[in-house]
XYZ file of C-alpha atoms in Angstrom:
488
model
C 0.000 0.000 0.000
C 2.905 2.363 0.707
C 4.202 2.174 -2.876
C 0.717 2.814 -4.241
C 0.411 5.950 -2.084
C 3.883 7.142 -3.107
C 3.053 6.747 -6.812
C -0.291 8.504 -6.376
C 1.351 11.332 -4.433
C 3.842 11.922 -7.252
C 1.088 11.804 -9.865
C -1.018 14.364 -7.992
C 2.031 16.570 -7.452
C 2.505 16.587 -11.230
C -1.213 17.359 -11.656
C -0.972 20.293 -9.231
C 2.160 21.786 -10.796
C 1.252 21.370 -14.504
C -1.283 24.266 -14.730
C 1.218 26.584 -13.046
C 3.946 25.591 -15.512
C 1.539 25.952 -18.452
C 0.653 29.463 -17.256
C 4.316 30.467 -16.990
C 5.161 29.395 -20.553
C 5.040 32.491 -22.822
C 2.032 32.349 -25.085
C 0.618 29.343 -23.185
C 1.043 27.284 -26.357
C 1.599 24.003 -24.493
C -1.648 22.491 -23.108
C -1.594 21.033 -19.606
C -2.329 17.612 -21.103
C 1.049 17.614 -22.849
C 2.844 18.418 -19.608
C 1.037 15.560 -17.843
C 2.001 13.125 -20.595
C 5.629 14.301 -20.616
C 5.863 14.018 -16.829
C 4.436 10.509 -16.941
C 6.979 9.473 -19.567
C 9.850 10.974 -17.562
C 8.831 9.587 -14.172
C 7.289 6.281 -15.288
C 8.757 2.761 -15.489
C 10.615 3.522 -18.741
C 12.030 6.777 -17.360
C 13.204 7.496 -13.819
C 10.977 4.762 -12.421
C 9.576 6.755 -9.495
C 5.972 6.101 -10.594
C 4.948 2.463 -10.347
C 1.876 1.532 -12.382
C 0.422 -1.010 -9.936
C -3.134 -2.349 -9.662
C -4.394 0.598 -7.578
C -2.989 3.148 -10.028
C -4.370 1.136 -12.965
C -7.855 1.268 -11.423
C -7.645 5.038 -11.000
C -6.326 5.241 -14.559
C -9.385 3.354 -15.843
C -11.691 5.616 -13.848
C -9.865 8.661 -15.256
C -10.404 7.458 -18.808
C -14.045 6.727 -17.932
C -14.568 10.279 -16.627
C -12.833 11.712 -19.693
C -15.235 9.931 -22.035
C -18.199 10.632 -19.751
C -17.524 14.373 -20.095
C -16.902 13.971 -23.836
C -20.223 12.183 -24.296
C -21.968 14.769 -22.139
C -20.695 17.588 -24.385
C -22.472 16.069 -27.386
C -25.869 17.490 -28.218
C -28.037 14.672 -29.697
C -29.651 17.257 -31.986
C -26.224 18.032 -33.413
C -25.677 14.386 -34.348
C -29.006 14.291 -36.177
C -28.481 17.706 -37.778
C -26.840 18.586 -41.062
C -23.320 19.033 -39.728
C -23.600 15.793 -37.734
C -24.565 13.850 -40.854
C -21.696 15.367 -42.805
C -19.377 14.489 -39.908
C -20.539 10.849 -40.015
C -20.049 10.648 -43.778
C -16.606 12.210 -43.435
C -15.606 9.697 -40.759
C -16.824 6.836 -42.982
C -14.628 8.115 -45.822
C -11.734 8.435 -43.361
C -12.217 4.807 -42.292
C -12.170 3.644 -45.922
C -9.022 5.640 -46.690
C -7.304 4.296 -43.593
C -8.123 0.705 -44.591
C -6.765 1.223 -48.107
C -3.542 2.823 -46.865
C -2.855 0.326 -44.082
C -3.702 -2.678 -46.271
C -1.887 -1.776 -49.472
C 0.965 0.524 -48.407
C 4.073 -1.683 -48.053
C 5.424 0.424 -45.180
C 2.701 -0.684 -42.756
C 3.071 -4.317 -43.801
C 6.818 -4.200 -43.127
C 6.159 -2.636 -39.721
C 3.718 -5.430 -38.897
C 0.803 -3.081 -38.207
C -1.464 -3.694 -41.176
C -4.350 -4.787 -38.941
C -7.718 -3.260 -38.151
C -6.417 -1.732 -34.891
C -4.134 0.583 -36.870
C -6.985 1.457 -39.233
C -9.180 2.539 -36.308
C -6.326 4.466 -34.683
C -5.905 6.534 -37.865
C -9.528 7.706 -37.841
C -9.825 9.059 -34.313
C -10.325 12.527 -32.864
C -9.638 12.993 -29.143
C -12.739 15.075 -28.431
C -12.477 14.523 -24.677
C -8.881 15.767 -24.737
C -9.805 18.718 -26.952
C -12.663 20.042 -24.813
C -10.461 21.601 -22.078
C -8.121 22.971 -24.780
C -11.064 24.604 -26.591
C -12.178 26.130 -23.294
C -8.664 27.402 -22.515
C -8.473 29.075 -25.935
C -12.015 30.530 -25.871
C -13.084 28.534 -28.947
C -16.081 26.903 -27.275
C -19.326 28.328 -28.671
C -17.644 29.852 -31.750
C -18.296 28.585 -35.320
C -14.827 27.003 -35.280
C -15.444 25.320 -31.933
C -18.855 24.064 -33.070
C -17.340 22.581 -36.234
C -14.569 20.864 -34.234
C -17.152 19.315 -31.909
C -19.426 18.209 -34.791
C -16.657 16.481 -36.744
C -14.805 15.402 -33.605
C -17.904 13.692 -32.206
C -17.885 11.099 -34.954
C -14.099 10.968 -34.776
C -14.563 9.660 -31.242
C -17.880 7.808 -31.440
C -17.066 6.090 -34.755
C -13.821 4.446 -33.558
C -15.531 3.377 -30.295
C -18.234 1.529 -32.246
C -15.652 0.164 -34.683
C -13.626 -1.230 -31.777
C -16.703 -2.994 -30.400
C -17.617 -4.505 -33.773
C -14.342 -5.067 -35.622
C -12.015 -6.015 -32.755
C -14.410 -8.426 -31.089
C -13.265 -12.049 -30.677
C -16.871 -13.236 -31.083
C -18.610 -14.199 -34.300
C -20.613 -11.574 -36.134
C -24.054 -12.510 -34.817
C -22.756 -12.857 -31.257
C -21.205 -9.386 -31.438
C -24.430 -7.830 -32.698
C -26.410 -9.668 -30.007
C -24.121 -8.345 -27.268
C -24.241 -4.808 -28.663
C -28.025 -5.057 -28.909
C -28.234 -6.090 -25.255
C -25.904 -3.252 -24.266
C -27.998 -0.782 -26.264
C -31.177 -2.032 -24.551
C -29.607 -1.449 -21.131
C -28.545 2.057 -22.173
C -32.056 2.875 -23.437
C -33.523 1.646 -20.157
C -31.055 3.840 -18.216
C -32.128 6.829 -20.313
C -35.889 6.233 -20.318
C -36.503 5.700 -16.607
C -35.104 9.080 -15.404
C -36.694 10.884 -18.346
C -40.102 9.441 -17.526
C -39.677 10.382 -13.848
C -38.747 13.907 -14.927
C -41.822 14.317 -17.128
C -44.250 12.985 -14.536
C -42.665 14.958 -11.704
C -42.278 11.791 -9.622
C -41.611 12.254 -5.903
C -38.305 10.412 -6.234
C -37.182 12.865 -8.895
C -38.166 15.814 -6.716
C -36.247 14.299 -3.822
C -33.144 13.835 -5.977
C -33.184 17.394 -7.319
C -33.927 18.956 -3.943
C -30.951 17.151 -2.375
C -28.571 17.598 -5.297
C -26.560 20.279 -3.505
C -26.807 18.973 0.042
C -24.494 16.504 1.762
C -26.445 13.738 -0.007
C -25.196 14.930 -3.442
C -27.904 12.748 -5.007
C -27.426 13.684 -8.685
C -23.647 13.380 -8.458
C -23.901 9.971 -6.830
C -26.404 8.752 -9.417
C -24.220 10.013 -12.259
C -21.189 8.236 -10.829
C -23.287 5.091 -10.374
C -24.466 5.296 -14.004
C -20.876 5.644 -15.191
C -19.470 2.747 -13.166
C -22.542 0.596 -13.913
C -22.182 0.950 -17.690
C -18.399 0.505 -17.538
C -18.985 -2.691 -15.517
C -21.589 -3.893 -18.029
C -19.053 -3.230 -20.804
C -16.495 -5.367 -18.961
C -19.022 -8.170 -18.372
C -19.930 -8.123 -22.063
C -16.196 -8.078 -22.928
C -16.536 -4.663 -24.551
C -14.062 -1.853 -24.036
C -14.737 0.374 -21.021
C -14.624 3.409 -23.329
C -17.985 2.379 -24.841
C -19.706 2.292 -21.451
C -18.209 5.615 -20.343
C -19.142 7.375 -23.571
C -22.675 5.952 -23.387
C -23.019 7.226 -19.801
C -22.156 10.773 -20.893
C -24.523 10.588 -23.842
C -27.353 9.324 -21.622
C -26.691 12.079 -19.104
C -27.010 14.721 -21.836
C -30.233 13.086 -23.041
C -31.725 13.206 -19.530
C -30.774 16.873 -18.991
C -30.618 18.325 -22.530
C -30.204 21.899 -21.281
C -27.397 20.891 -18.927
C -26.889 21.578 -15.247
C -24.179 24.027 -14.243
C -24.031 22.685 -10.710
C -23.629 19.060 -11.822
C -21.152 20.020 -14.544
C -18.942 21.836 -12.041
C -18.913 18.812 -9.751
C -18.149 16.365 -12.567
C -15.367 18.583 -13.881
C -14.046 18.995 -10.339
C -13.775 15.236 -9.790
C -12.652 14.574 -13.360
C -10.185 17.345 -14.159
C -9.245 17.826 -10.514
C -8.335 14.215 -9.774
C -9.026 11.278 -12.077
C -8.329 12.638 -15.591
C -4.805 13.911 -14.711
C -4.088 10.412 -13.366
C -5.142 8.967 -16.737
C -2.843 11.265 -18.724
C 0.153 10.764 -16.428
C -0.277 6.971 -16.539
C -0.731 7.129 -20.339
C 2.599 8.943 -20.521
C 4.155 6.349 -18.215
C 3.148 3.626 -20.693
C 5.379 5.132 -23.397
C 8.644 3.246 -23.802
C 11.031 5.991 -24.879
C 13.699 3.550 -26.028
C 11.216 1.654 -28.185
C 9.974 4.909 -29.698
C 13.534 6.099 -30.340
C 14.253 2.815 -32.088
C 11.402 3.320 -34.574
C 11.451 6.995 -35.572
C 10.193 6.233 -39.078
C 7.027 4.651 -37.703
C 6.484 7.584 -35.344
C 6.770 10.214 -38.086
C 4.857 8.152 -40.651
C 1.943 7.603 -38.302
C 1.616 11.329 -37.551
C 1.823 12.173 -41.268
C -0.787 9.524 -42.070
C -3.059 10.940 -39.361
C -2.874 14.341 -41.017
C -3.497 12.983 -44.508
C -6.239 10.517 -43.592
C -8.076 12.538 -40.935
C -7.327 16.223 -41.579
C -7.651 16.286 -45.380
C -11.173 14.728 -45.541
C -12.390 17.130 -42.823
C -11.003 20.112 -44.761
C -12.553 18.891 -48.024
C -15.916 18.286 -46.331
C -15.917 21.805 -44.876
C -14.943 23.244 -48.267
C -17.764 21.411 -50.069
C -20.234 22.406 -47.365
C -19.524 26.140 -47.387
C -23.213 27.090 -47.690
C -24.012 25.519 -44.315
C -20.563 26.184 -42.813
C -19.205 29.429 -44.306
C -15.757 29.248 -42.725
C -12.785 30.912 -44.356
C -10.083 28.654 -45.798
C -7.635 29.112 -42.918
C -10.374 28.469 -40.358
C -11.201 25.242 -42.198
C -7.535 24.300 -41.839
C -7.788 25.104 -38.116
C -10.784 22.775 -37.677
C -9.071 19.999 -39.659
C -5.903 20.239 -37.559
C -7.779 20.174 -34.251
C -9.748 17.127 -35.473
C -6.447 15.295 -36.029
C -5.643 15.383 -32.306
C -5.650 11.784 -31.109
C -4.712 9.921 -27.944
C -7.292 8.219 -25.687
C -8.733 5.980 -28.422
C -5.199 5.112 -29.557
C -4.393 4.084 -25.968
C -7.550 1.955 -25.828
C -7.243 0.339 -29.258
C -3.522 -0.481 -28.962
C -4.023 -1.896 -25.455
C -6.739 -4.169 -26.808
C -4.573 -5.189 -29.779
C -1.638 -6.053 -27.490
C -3.955 -8.013 -25.200
C -5.235 -10.221 -28.046
C -1.735 -10.589 -29.527
C -2.195 -8.718 -32.816
C 0.281 -5.936 -31.956
C 3.643 -5.874 -30.173
C 3.975 -3.720 -27.066
C 6.864 -1.713 -28.572
C 4.722 -0.882 -31.603
C 1.803 0.102 -29.367
C 4.124 2.345 -27.363
C 5.239 4.108 -30.544
C 1.658 4.700 -31.684
C 0.705 6.039 -28.258
C 3.719 8.364 -28.402
C 2.549 9.578 -31.813
C -0.899 10.239 -30.351
C 0.671 12.120 -27.452
C 2.636 14.290 -29.898
C -0.557 15.190 -31.777
C -2.042 16.513 -28.515
C 0.750 19.098 -28.529
C 1.319 19.543 -32.260
C -2.177 19.793 -33.755
C -3.647 22.404 -31.360
C -0.394 24.366 -31.742
C -0.618 24.340 -35.547
C -4.342 25.078 -35.349
C -3.711 28.010 -33.023
C -1.010 29.390 -35.319
C -3.307 29.059 -38.323
C -6.172 30.682 -36.422
C -4.092 33.648 -35.266
C -1.614 34.193 -38.087
C -3.810 33.675 -41.130
C -6.018 36.670 -40.274
C -2.953 38.796 -40.905
C -3.150 37.593 -44.550
C 0.604 36.895 -44.849
C 0.416 36.006 -48.570
C -1.221 39.342 -49.372
C 1.331 41.114 -47.179
C 4.221 39.473 -49.046
C 2.732 40.516 -52.381
C 2.290 44.098 -51.195
C 5.855 44.195 -49.863
C 7.162 42.792 -53.156
C 5.307 45.543 -55.005
C 6.477 48.380 -52.716
C 9.455 47.144 -50.630
C 10.068 50.591 -49.135
C 6.691 50.474 -47.331
C 7.269 47.119 -45.641
C 7.009 48.526 -42.102
C 3.681 50.208 -42.828
C 2.320 47.079 -44.563
C 3.274 44.803 -41.660
C 1.736 47.211 -39.137
C -1.480 47.523 -41.135
C -1.909 43.764 -41.424
C -1.308 43.364 -37.692
C -3.992 46.010 -37.062
C -6.405 44.119 -39.312
C -5.818 40.998 -37.219
C -6.640 42.958 -34.063
C -9.801 44.368 -35.634
C -11.016 40.930 -36.719
C -10.342 39.603 -33.223
C -12.488 42.421 -31.822
C -15.171 41.605 -34.380
C -15.400 38.020 -33.110
C -15.795 39.281 -29.541
C -18.378 41.856 -30.556
C -20.354 39.257 -32.499
C -20.528 36.931 -29.484
C -21.570 39.804 -27.218
C -24.232 40.940 -29.710
C -25.653 37.402 -29.897
C -25.845 37.236 -26.089
C -27.518 40.643 -26.000
C -30.041 39.595 -28.652
C -30.937 36.388 -26.804
C -31.467 38.327 -23.561
C -33.719 40.871 -25.271
C -35.786 38.065 -26.813
C -36.379 36.640 -23.366
C -37.789 40.024 -22.310
C -40.961 39.437 -24.308
C -41.446 36.006 -22.740
C -40.538 36.425 -19.110
C -39.797 40.121 -18.520
C -36.369 41.373 -17.610
C -35.610 41.603 -13.924
C -33.291 44.317 -12.652
C -30.221 42.065 -12.708
C -30.811 40.978 -16.299
C -31.515 44.548 -17.387
C -28.240 45.629 -15.803
C -26.417 42.887 -17.737
C -27.947 44.050 -21.025
C -26.918 47.640 -20.380
C -23.414 46.571 -19.410
C -23.115 44.585 -22.664
C -24.225 47.617 -24.700
C -21.679 49.861 -22.984
C -18.905 47.312 -23.550
C -19.716 47.023 -27.260
C -19.696 50.823 -27.631
C -16.432 51.086 -25.684
C -14.642 48.559 -27.881
C -15.882 50.225 -31.069
C -14.628 53.609 -29.831
C -11.225 52.049 -29.048
C -11.061 51.047 -32.694
C -11.892 54.593 -33.777
C -15.379 53.679 -34.987
C -18.701 55.393 -34.365
C -21.033 53.053 -32.394
C -24.034 54.782 -34.004
C -22.901 53.706 -37.467
C -21.093 50.388 -36.979
C -21.771 47.199 -35.037
C -19.228 44.936 -36.731
C -16.467 44.925 -39.317
C -16.531 43.019 -42.609
C -13.916 40.273 -42.931
C -12.432 42.017 -45.978
C -11.838 45.208 -43.996
C -8.580 46.988 -44.841
C -7.059 50.230 -43.641
C -7.072 52.830 -46.429
C -3.710 53.441 -48.037
C -2.129 56.813 -47.392
């Protein structure tokens, strides 16, 4: 027990220090997740060896992964899956799966590396939506058109591989697999229907649960945790991956409370991001054999390149063909595609399963996990650069400088100012949408004094920002994306 406590103490020390380190890094371009993974690799069995991945730590690791996928499933709006963008996301993931199968099956490189199996195919189609959610929140992308697109395409990038793992990596025959999945689905539907029915009828039990949700009983939190562990246990009994049960629990929770619950969300995020999820990332890093990865650099680089080609390119093409419904600029489409190429948790799950059944060597699995860990750092970084730099229109700037080299300082300054203006436009647009939604509610419910004060404060803030930009609030509410300073 002493060694277990020592390992857990070190893991939680890393979890406590990582946000401080991330804050101190100029530009905050390294997500906390990357620091957790790097610390796990350094301190784990293949590094300094001060973290021992024993049974107790493994259990917490499984619970951390379960909470990660619970929160990922909870973030998914069922209406979004059934909507236009959700359908396009599903089609795009299907194309990605087909491309991955063709590449892994017929490209000699993968055959020589001994990873031309279905596990590698699934790993190449994944998006780590659960890992991306805190990064999107850190970078204020949640609720923006870019963030919405990442979630829509990323949902199927996570849900698709989970279903593919259950169907394609099963050791059962086809009809047995479908029977087991059907039974699991029936249990999930029952878990979703009973609370929903109690909610609609206003059952006394439901009233008791909601009334005691924020007392020492913590009824909703306990029921949510029970639902999660119950479905993960059912997954284990049915010999399905725990990821499927955890994701289903989050999806059911969103179905039961479609409008969400701030109180419950704060508690889930507190337990998840405050304790269990950092354990999962540190232990995932500890599973990376640095020597094995260093011995196969070609596989590491090739896998990351293939992820970009197989996952990012179809997402970009889909967004480009769907411009009427998703009118994103070209560099913002690149941003979405790069974020959707972030992969790790599913790679950990699928390679672990492949090693367990003997279809993949542990050194190979370690290399693929390392590649997934690198994408957690690399793809959001590239996406952030694209998101921030492209608004400066560097190609146009280069052309203008080539035409009038003597004005290069003025041209660079003007393009930087355009970037600042567009950034303000995004903020103003979000504030205007909030203001509009509040004013619409006035006709339905009437604005109380607190809400009226919020509306007035929003108006003053919009006017203040416009004045800072030298614009008249009476004439302008937003700037066009093709805005340019006039030439002197």
